């Protein structure tokens, strides 16, 4: 299928085109640098049109009509001229209900494509997007999410006018998935022509700010966001996409002594903690037990012996583990346990524990195996 995408270099356009290419579509990308001859060719050959191009912050209000209304009319006229009945997907705005130049230009564009549907016997699908967010949106322009992600990730100031204002957010991947459904004739239609993105999220400005600030803090306290929550997961992905290219990595605090080292990687209130432990040859670590705490060990370098003793029956169990195959060792509650480096090189293990260390309730009790 050949898809004409206008506004190809914009926020939605870039994300949509990347996904269309991944799915094997042929894309006609039209933007401000394209020529009228290209538009004539694209409207002749396209099997579907996704009209995303538009003006929302012009230097002169007259540009609203030129970019939002006249271009829409031109595309429709060319489709009629070519006798091309390709379905037409229009990106409109929730501001069509407002009495301003931008809203008027979007209302006029909707009217144009509705008339086109009748004149050209074409299916039209109109979306009124609001508060879109995700990678590749332009910060300090028209998205508070992009602005705050960009500024907070760089330690720049942000402003909050009214913390109680509520936003309805739509994530770019959800928008793209919906547009692809529309291209293939299966949009999420509310009425005869107005379609919506079926997934949206409601949040106050204060909640949004707190979340984005917590993403930056997570590099310090190692508490990764609760990605089980859909909005948090999408916002965190968005935040990371705005990191400075020199700031992708960050250091961890390592606790070292003559036995080796221990480094926490990340922790989460719901998912526990992941760490890496290094033991020098001949070193034994552990010799403690837990009432309820759960641990899992994975040896990624070297070889070692895991020893367990049931603290009631005194039964002793040993496991010989090495890095030749990926084997996870569970540490059941009620067993005192240790790990001995029996090899000639450092023993490196990845450790997961279901709860991070709480000095007020450590649930860790020293006892030799």
PDB file of C-alpha atoms in Angstrom, residues 25-251:
ATOM      1  CA  UNK A  25       4.299   0.338   3.464  1.00  0.00           C
ATOM      2  CA  UNK A  26       5.517   2.579   0.666  1.00  0.00           C
ATOM      3  CA  UNK A  27       5.436   6.141   1.987  1.00  0.00           C
ATOM      4  CA  UNK A  28       5.112   9.393   0.057  1.00  0.00           C
ATOM      5  CA  UNK A  29       6.524  11.912   2.546  1.00  0.00           C
ATOM      6  CA  UNK A  30       5.379  15.483   1.931  1.00  0.00           C
ATOM      7  CA  UNK A  31       6.550  18.459   3.986  1.00  0.00           C
ATOM      8  CA  UNK A  32       7.496  22.124   3.588  1.00  0.00           C
ATOM      9  CA  UNK A  33      10.540  21.240   1.519  1.00  0.00           C
ATOM     10  CA  UNK A  34       8.497  19.216  -0.983  1.00  0.00           C
ATOM     11  CA  UNK A  35       7.428  20.606  -4.338  1.00  0.00           C
ATOM     12  CA  UNK A  36       3.994  21.010  -5.875  1.00  0.00           C
ATOM     13  CA  UNK A  37       4.981  18.526  -8.587  1.00  0.00           C
ATOM     14  CA  UNK A  38       5.669  15.952  -5.897  1.00  0.00           C
ATOM     15  CA  UNK A  39       2.230  16.567  -4.379  1.00  0.00           C
ATOM     16  CA  UNK A  40       0.625  16.099  -7.802  1.00  0.00           C
ATOM     17  CA  UNK A  41       2.408  12.771  -8.231  1.00  0.00           C
ATOM     18  CA  UNK A  42       1.707  11.583  -4.687  1.00  0.00           C
ATOM     19  CA  UNK A  43      -2.022  12.341  -4.871  1.00  0.00           C
ATOM     20  CA  UNK A  44      -2.211  10.386  -8.117  1.00  0.00           C
ATOM     21  CA  UNK A  45      -0.471   7.283  -6.797  1.00  0.00           C
ATOM     22  CA  UNK A  46      -1.527   7.153  -3.136  1.00  0.00           C
ATOM     23  CA  UNK A  47      -3.788   4.380  -1.842  1.00  0.00           C
ATOM     24  CA  UNK A  48      -4.442   6.375   1.339  1.00  0.00           C
ATOM     25  CA  UNK A  49      -3.840   9.957   2.503  1.00  0.00           C
ATOM     26  CA  UNK A  50      -2.911  10.966   6.042  1.00  0.00           C
ATOM     27  CA  UNK A  51      -3.024  14.750   6.184  1.00  0.00           C
ATOM     28  CA  UNK A  52      -1.031  15.871   9.231  1.00  0.00           C
ATOM     29  CA  UNK A  53       0.451  19.106   7.881  1.00  0.00           C
ATOM     30  CA  UNK A  54      -0.706  22.286   9.525  1.00  0.00           C
ATOM     31  CA  UNK A  55       0.216  25.612  11.043  1.00  0.00           C
ATOM     32  CA  UNK A  56      -0.280  26.277  14.745  1.00  0.00           C
ATOM     33  CA  UNK A  57       2.191  29.053  15.551  1.00  0.00           C
ATOM     34  CA  UNK A  58       2.485  31.325  12.525  1.00  0.00           C
ATOM     35  CA  UNK A  59       4.219  34.680  12.348  1.00  0.00           C
ATOM     36  CA  UNK A  60       1.098  36.045  10.658  1.00  0.00           C
ATOM     37  CA  UNK A  61      -2.472  34.842  11.413  1.00  0.00           C
ATOM     38  CA  UNK A  62      -3.142  34.635   7.663  1.00  0.00           C
ATOM     39  CA  UNK A  63      -0.831  31.614   7.593  1.00  0.00           C
ATOM     40  CA  UNK A  64      -3.499  29.610   9.436  1.00  0.00           C
ATOM     41  CA  UNK A  65      -5.689  29.672   6.334  1.00  0.00           C
ATOM     42  CA  UNK A  66      -2.802  28.948   3.997  1.00  0.00           C
ATOM     43  CA  UNK A  67      -1.420  26.020   5.977  1.00  0.00           C
ATOM     44  CA  UNK A  68      -4.556  24.490   7.472  1.00  0.00           C
ATOM     45  CA  UNK A  69      -7.294  25.264   4.953  1.00  0.00           C
ATOM     46  CA  UNK A  70      -5.838  25.989   1.525  1.00  0.00           C
ATOM     47  CA  UNK A  71      -3.487  22.985   1.541  1.00  0.00           C
ATOM     48  CA  UNK A  72      -6.366  20.715   2.500  1.00  0.00           C
ATOM     49  CA  UNK A  73      -8.417  22.064  -0.390  1.00  0.00           C
ATOM     50  CA  UNK A  74      -5.492  21.611  -2.777  1.00  0.00           C
ATOM     51  CA  UNK A  75      -5.036  17.958  -1.812  1.00  0.00           C
ATOM     52  CA  UNK A  76      -8.753  17.254  -2.213  1.00  0.00           C
ATOM     53  CA  UNK A  77      -8.835  18.988  -5.605  1.00  0.00           C
ATOM     54  CA  UNK A  78      -5.882  16.922  -6.821  1.00  0.00           C
ATOM     55  CA  UNK A  79      -7.495  13.683  -5.667  1.00  0.00           C
ATOM     56  CA  UNK A  80     -10.664  14.582  -7.591  1.00  0.00           C
ATOM     57  CA  UNK A  81      -8.597  15.541 -10.632  1.00  0.00           C
ATOM     58  CA  UNK A  82      -6.871  12.145 -10.563  1.00  0.00           C
ATOM     59  CA  UNK A  83     -10.165  10.351  -9.857  1.00  0.00           C
ATOM     60  CA  UNK A  84      -8.430   8.905  -6.826  1.00  0.00           C
ATOM     61  CA  UNK A  85     -10.928   7.782  -4.179  1.00  0.00           C
ATOM     62  CA  UNK A  86      -8.264   6.974  -1.592  1.00  0.00           C
ATOM     63  CA  UNK A  87      -9.460   7.213   2.020  1.00  0.00           C
ATOM     64  CA  UNK A  88      -8.568  10.562   3.566  1.00  0.00           C
ATOM     65  CA  UNK A  89      -7.417  10.815   7.213  1.00  0.00           C
ATOM     66  CA  UNK A  90      -7.351  14.351   8.599  1.00  0.00           C
ATOM     67  CA  UNK A  91      -5.541  15.517  11.740  1.00  0.00           C
ATOM     68  CA  UNK A  92      -7.748  18.242  13.183  1.00  0.00           C
ATOM     69  CA  UNK A  93      -7.804  19.701  16.705  1.00  0.00           C
ATOM     70  CA  UNK A  94      -9.993  19.980  19.784  1.00  0.00           C
ATOM     71  CA  UNK A  95      -9.736  23.739  19.182  1.00  0.00           C
ATOM     72  CA  UNK A  96     -12.314  23.562  16.385  1.00  0.00           C
ATOM     73  CA  UNK A  97     -14.822  24.637  19.042  1.00  0.00           C
ATOM     74  CA  UNK A  98     -12.862  27.787  19.930  1.00  0.00           C
ATOM     75  CA  UNK A  99     -13.415  31.211  18.420  1.00  0.00           C
ATOM     76  CA  UNK A 100      -9.892  31.896  17.193  1.00  0.00           C
ATOM     77  CA  UNK A 101      -8.059  31.902  13.873  1.00  0.00           C
ATOM     78  CA  UNK A 102      -6.500  28.492  14.440  1.00  0.00           C
ATOM     79  CA  UNK A 103      -9.785  26.863  15.433  1.00  0.00           C
ATOM     80  CA  UNK A 104     -11.546  28.470  12.470  1.00  0.00           C
ATOM     81  CA  UNK A 105      -8.930  27.186  10.036  1.00  0.00           C
ATOM     82  CA  UNK A 106      -9.312  23.660  11.423  1.00  0.00           C
ATOM     83  CA  UNK A 107     -13.128  23.869  11.199  1.00  0.00           C
ATOM     84  CA  UNK A 108     -12.798  24.942   7.589  1.00  0.00           C
ATOM     85  CA  UNK A 109     -10.445  22.036   6.871  1.00  0.00           C
ATOM     86  CA  UNK A 110     -12.983  19.601   8.331  1.00  0.00           C
ATOM     87  CA  UNK A 111     -15.714  21.123   6.159  1.00  0.00           C
ATOM     88  CA  UNK A 112     -13.541  20.765   3.078  1.00  0.00           C
ATOM     89  CA  UNK A 113     -12.887  17.049   3.602  1.00  0.00           C
ATOM     90  CA  UNK A 114     -16.558  16.374   4.426  1.00  0.00           C
ATOM     91  CA  UNK A 115     -17.533  17.953   1.104  1.00  0.00           C
ATOM     92  CA  UNK A 116     -14.755  15.971  -0.556  1.00  0.00           C
ATOM     93  CA  UNK A 117     -16.223  12.728   0.787  1.00  0.00           C
ATOM     94  CA  UNK A 118     -19.501  13.452  -0.994  1.00  0.00           C
ATOM     95  CA  UNK A 119     -17.998  14.837  -4.186  1.00  0.00           C
ATOM     96  CA  UNK A 120     -15.345  12.142  -4.616  1.00  0.00           C
ATOM     97  CA  UNK A 121     -17.212   9.247  -2.991  1.00  0.00           C
ATOM     98  CA  UNK A 122     -14.264   8.825  -0.618  1.00  0.00           C
ATOM     99  CA  UNK A 123     -14.175   7.746   2.988  1.00  0.00           C
ATOM    100  CA  UNK A 124     -12.919  10.435   5.347  1.00  0.00           C
ATOM    101  CA  UNK A 125     -11.761  10.025   8.946  1.00  0.00           C
ATOM    102  CA  UNK A 126     -11.195  13.043  11.182  1.00  0.00           C
ATOM    103  CA  UNK A 127      -9.159  13.019  14.408  1.00  0.00           C
ATOM    104  CA  UNK A 128      -9.184  15.866  16.925  1.00  0.00           C
ATOM    105  CA  UNK A 129      -5.986  15.153  18.809  1.00  0.00           C
ATOM    106  CA  UNK A 130      -5.180  16.778  22.133  1.00  0.00           C
ATOM    107  CA  UNK A 131      -2.042  16.988  24.281  1.00  0.00           C
ATOM    108  CA  UNK A 132       0.061  14.471  22.389  1.00  0.00           C
ATOM    109  CA  UNK A 133       3.354  13.340  23.895  1.00  0.00           C
ATOM    110  CA  UNK A 134       6.208  11.006  23.070  1.00  0.00           C
ATOM    111  CA  UNK A 135       9.613  10.932  21.420  1.00  0.00           C
ATOM    112  CA  UNK A 136      10.545  13.531  18.805  1.00  0.00           C
ATOM    113  CA  UNK A 137       8.086  16.180  19.971  1.00  0.00           C
ATOM    114  CA  UNK A 138       9.546  19.675  19.964  1.00  0.00           C
ATOM    115  CA  UNK A 139      10.312  20.999  23.488  1.00  0.00           C
ATOM    116  CA  UNK A 140       9.549  24.590  24.470  1.00  0.00           C
ATOM    117  CA  UNK A 141       7.052  24.774  21.632  1.00  0.00           C
ATOM    118  CA  UNK A 142       3.571  23.293  22.110  1.00  0.00           C
ATOM    119  CA  UNK A 143       3.900  20.310  24.474  1.00  0.00           C
ATOM    120  CA  UNK A 144       4.311  20.671  28.218  1.00  0.00           C
ATOM    121  CA  UNK A 145       5.470  17.050  28.427  1.00  0.00           C
ATOM    122  CA  UNK A 146       8.258  17.612  25.900  1.00  0.00           C
ATOM    123  CA  UNK A 147       9.251  20.876  27.566  1.00  0.00           C
ATOM    124  CA  UNK A 148       9.405  19.436  31.065  1.00  0.00           C
ATOM    125  CA  UNK A 149      11.203  16.256  29.960  1.00  0.00           C
ATOM    126  CA  UNK A 150      13.803  18.303  28.096  1.00  0.00           C
ATOM    127  CA  UNK A 151      14.336  20.895  30.838  1.00  0.00           C
ATOM    128  CA  UNK A 152      14.257  18.566  33.850  1.00  0.00           C
ATOM    129  CA  UNK A 153      16.649  16.078  32.249  1.00  0.00           C
ATOM    130  CA  UNK A 154      19.109  18.958  31.810  1.00  0.00           C
ATOM    131  CA  UNK A 155      18.604  20.562  35.214  1.00  0.00           C
ATOM    132  CA  UNK A 156      16.828  23.593  33.746  1.00  0.00           C
ATOM    133  CA  UNK A 157      13.996  25.448  35.467  1.00  0.00           C
ATOM    134  CA  UNK A 158      10.358  24.652  34.747  1.00  0.00           C
ATOM    135  CA  UNK A 159       7.278  26.713  35.531  1.00  0.00           C
ATOM    136  CA  UNK A 160       3.928  25.540  36.884  1.00  0.00           C
ATOM    137  CA  UNK A 161       1.091  28.043  36.601  1.00  0.00           C
ATOM    138  CA  UNK A 162      -1.801  26.048  38.070  1.00  0.00           C
ATOM    139  CA  UNK A 163      -1.017  22.626  39.617  1.00  0.00           C
ATOM    140  CA  UNK A 164      -4.677  21.583  39.583  1.00  0.00           C
ATOM    141  CA  UNK A 165      -5.206  21.900  35.841  1.00  0.00           C
ATOM    142  CA  UNK A 166      -6.145  18.504  34.407  1.00  0.00           C
ATOM    143  CA  UNK A 167      -4.770  17.303  31.071  1.00  0.00           C
ATOM    144  CA  UNK A 168      -5.965  14.492  28.848  1.00  0.00           C
ATOM    145  CA  UNK A 169      -2.837  13.027  27.267  1.00  0.00           C
ATOM    146  CA  UNK A 170      -2.531  10.807  24.191  1.00  0.00           C
ATOM    147  CA  UNK A 171       0.698   8.878  23.609  1.00  0.00           C
ATOM    148  CA  UNK A 172       2.276   8.956  20.186  1.00  0.00           C
ATOM    149  CA  UNK A 173       2.484   5.163  19.826  1.00  0.00           C
ATOM    150  CA  UNK A 174      -1.240   4.865  20.574  1.00  0.00           C
ATOM    151  CA  UNK A 175      -1.914   7.609  18.032  1.00  0.00           C
ATOM    152  CA  UNK A 176       0.214   5.895  15.381  1.00  0.00           C
ATOM    153  CA  UNK A 177      -1.469   2.533  15.970  1.00  0.00           C
ATOM    154  CA  UNK A 178      -4.857   4.194  15.557  1.00  0.00           C
ATOM    155  CA  UNK A 179      -3.793   5.984  12.348  1.00  0.00           C
ATOM    156  CA  UNK A 180      -2.598   2.701  10.867  1.00  0.00           C
ATOM    157  CA  UNK A 181      -5.943   1.130  11.744  1.00  0.00           C
ATOM    158  CA  UNK A 182      -7.622   4.051   9.972  1.00  0.00           C
ATOM    159  CA  UNK A 183      -5.448   3.581   6.881  1.00  0.00           C
ATOM    160  CA  UNK A 184      -6.620  -0.017   6.780  1.00  0.00           C
ATOM    161  CA  UNK A 185     -10.292   0.888   7.169  1.00  0.00           C
ATOM    162  CA  UNK A 186     -10.743   0.067  10.849  1.00  0.00           C
ATOM    163  CA  UNK A 187     -10.711   3.368  12.770  1.00  0.00           C
ATOM    164  CA  UNK A 188     -12.178   3.892  16.220  1.00  0.00           C
ATOM    165  CA  UNK A 189     -15.190   5.950  15.110  1.00  0.00           C
ATOM    166  CA  UNK A 190     -17.370   7.954  17.519  1.00  0.00           C
ATOM    167  CA  UNK A 191     -19.872   9.043  14.895  1.00  0.00           C
ATOM    168  CA  UNK A 192     -20.112   9.234  11.126  1.00  0.00           C
ATOM    169  CA  UNK A 193     -16.683  10.776  10.577  1.00  0.00           C
ATOM    170  CA  UNK A 194     -15.029  11.780  13.886  1.00  0.00           C
ATOM    171  CA  UNK A 195     -12.602   9.157  15.187  1.00  0.00           C
ATOM    172  CA  UNK A 196     -10.702   9.007  18.462  1.00  0.00           C
ATOM    173  CA  UNK A 197      -7.622   7.360  19.888  1.00  0.00           C
ATOM    174  CA  UNK A 198      -9.045   4.635  22.149  1.00  0.00           C
ATOM    175  CA  UNK A 199      -6.356   5.051  24.807  1.00  0.00           C
ATOM    176  CA  UNK A 200      -5.885   8.295  26.747  1.00  0.00           C
ATOM    177  CA  UNK A 201      -4.642   9.302  30.189  1.00  0.00           C
ATOM    178  CA  UNK A 202      -5.824  11.970  32.622  1.00  0.00           C
ATOM    179  CA  UNK A 203      -3.381  13.693  34.958  1.00  0.00           C
ATOM    180  CA  UNK A 204      -3.033  17.011  36.764  1.00  0.00           C
ATOM    181  CA  UNK A 205      -0.112  19.275  35.985  1.00  0.00           C
ATOM    182  CA  UNK A 206       1.251  18.730  39.500  1.00  0.00           C
ATOM    183  CA  UNK A 207       1.085  14.943  39.127  1.00  0.00           C
ATOM    184  CA  UNK A 208       2.758  15.190  35.744  1.00  0.00           C
ATOM    185  CA  UNK A 209       5.556  17.366  37.099  1.00  0.00           C
ATOM    186  CA  UNK A 210       6.107  15.061  40.082  1.00  0.00           C
ATOM    187  CA  UNK A 211       6.384  12.032  37.808  1.00  0.00           C
ATOM    188  CA  UNK A 212       8.903  13.600  35.446  1.00  0.00           C
ATOM    189  CA  UNK A 213      10.993  14.916  38.346  1.00  0.00           C
ATOM    190  CA  UNK A 214      10.988  11.402  39.861  1.00  0.00           C
ATOM    191  CA  UNK A 215      12.550  10.063  36.645  1.00  0.00           C
ATOM    192  CA  UNK A 216      15.559  12.311  37.130  1.00  0.00           C
ATOM    193  CA  UNK A 217      15.735  11.424  40.843  1.00  0.00           C
ATOM    194  CA  UNK A 218      15.700   7.711  39.986  1.00  0.00           C
ATOM    195  CA  UNK A 219      19.331   7.944  38.900  1.00  0.00           C
ATOM    196  CA  UNK A 220      20.201   8.992  42.452  1.00  0.00           C
ATOM    197  CA  UNK A 221      17.973   6.814  44.629  1.00  0.00           C
ATOM    198  CA  UNK A 222      17.909   3.976  42.029  1.00  0.00           C
ATOM    199  CA  UNK A 223      14.138   3.611  42.388  1.00  0.00           C
ATOM    200  CA  UNK A 224      12.954   2.830  38.885  1.00  0.00           C
ATOM    201  CA  UNK A 225       9.470   4.077  37.979  1.00  0.00           C
ATOM    202  CA  UNK A 226       6.417   1.856  38.337  1.00  0.00           C
ATOM    203  CA  UNK A 227       6.264   0.811  34.693  1.00  0.00           C
ATOM    204  CA  UNK A 228       3.279  -1.440  35.436  1.00  0.00           C
ATOM    205  CA  UNK A 229       1.278   1.804  35.281  1.00  0.00           C
ATOM    206  CA  UNK A 230       0.651   2.591  31.573  1.00  0.00           C
ATOM    207  CA  UNK A 231       0.996   6.371  31.859  1.00  0.00           C
ATOM    208  CA  UNK A 232       4.172   6.146  33.938  1.00  0.00           C
ATOM    209  CA  UNK A 233       5.680   3.686  31.462  1.00  0.00           C
ATOM    210  CA  UNK A 234       4.919   5.932  28.497  1.00  0.00           C
ATOM    211  CA  UNK A 235       6.135   9.076  30.236  1.00  0.00           C
ATOM    212  CA  UNK A 236       9.369   7.388  31.303  1.00  0.00           C
ATOM    213  CA  UNK A 237      10.073   6.277  27.727  1.00  0.00           C
ATOM    214  CA  UNK A 238       9.370   9.834  26.617  1.00  0.00           C
ATOM    215  CA  UNK A 239      11.647  11.307  29.292  1.00  0.00           C
ATOM    216  CA  UNK A 240      14.572   9.085  28.301  1.00  0.00           C
ATOM    217  CA  UNK A 241      14.189  10.156  24.662  1.00  0.00           C
ATOM    218  CA  UNK A 242      15.010  13.741  25.729  1.00  0.00           C
ATOM    219  CA  UNK A 243      18.268  12.945  27.519  1.00  0.00           C
ATOM    220  CA  UNK A 244      21.309  14.872  26.358  1.00  0.00           C
ATOM    221  CA  UNK A 245      23.448  12.624  24.142  1.00  0.00           C
ATOM    222  CA  UNK A 246      26.275  12.944  26.674  1.00  0.00           C
ATOM    223  CA  UNK A 247      24.030  11.837  29.527  1.00  0.00           C
ATOM    224  CA  UNK A 248      22.864   8.339  28.559  1.00  0.00           C
ATOM    225  CA  UNK A 249      25.037   6.694  31.241  1.00  0.00           C
ATOM    226  CA  UNK A 250      25.312   7.326  34.970  1.00  0.00           C
ATOM    227  CA  UNK A 251      27.599   5.963  37.709  1.00  0.00           C
TER     228      UNK A 251
END
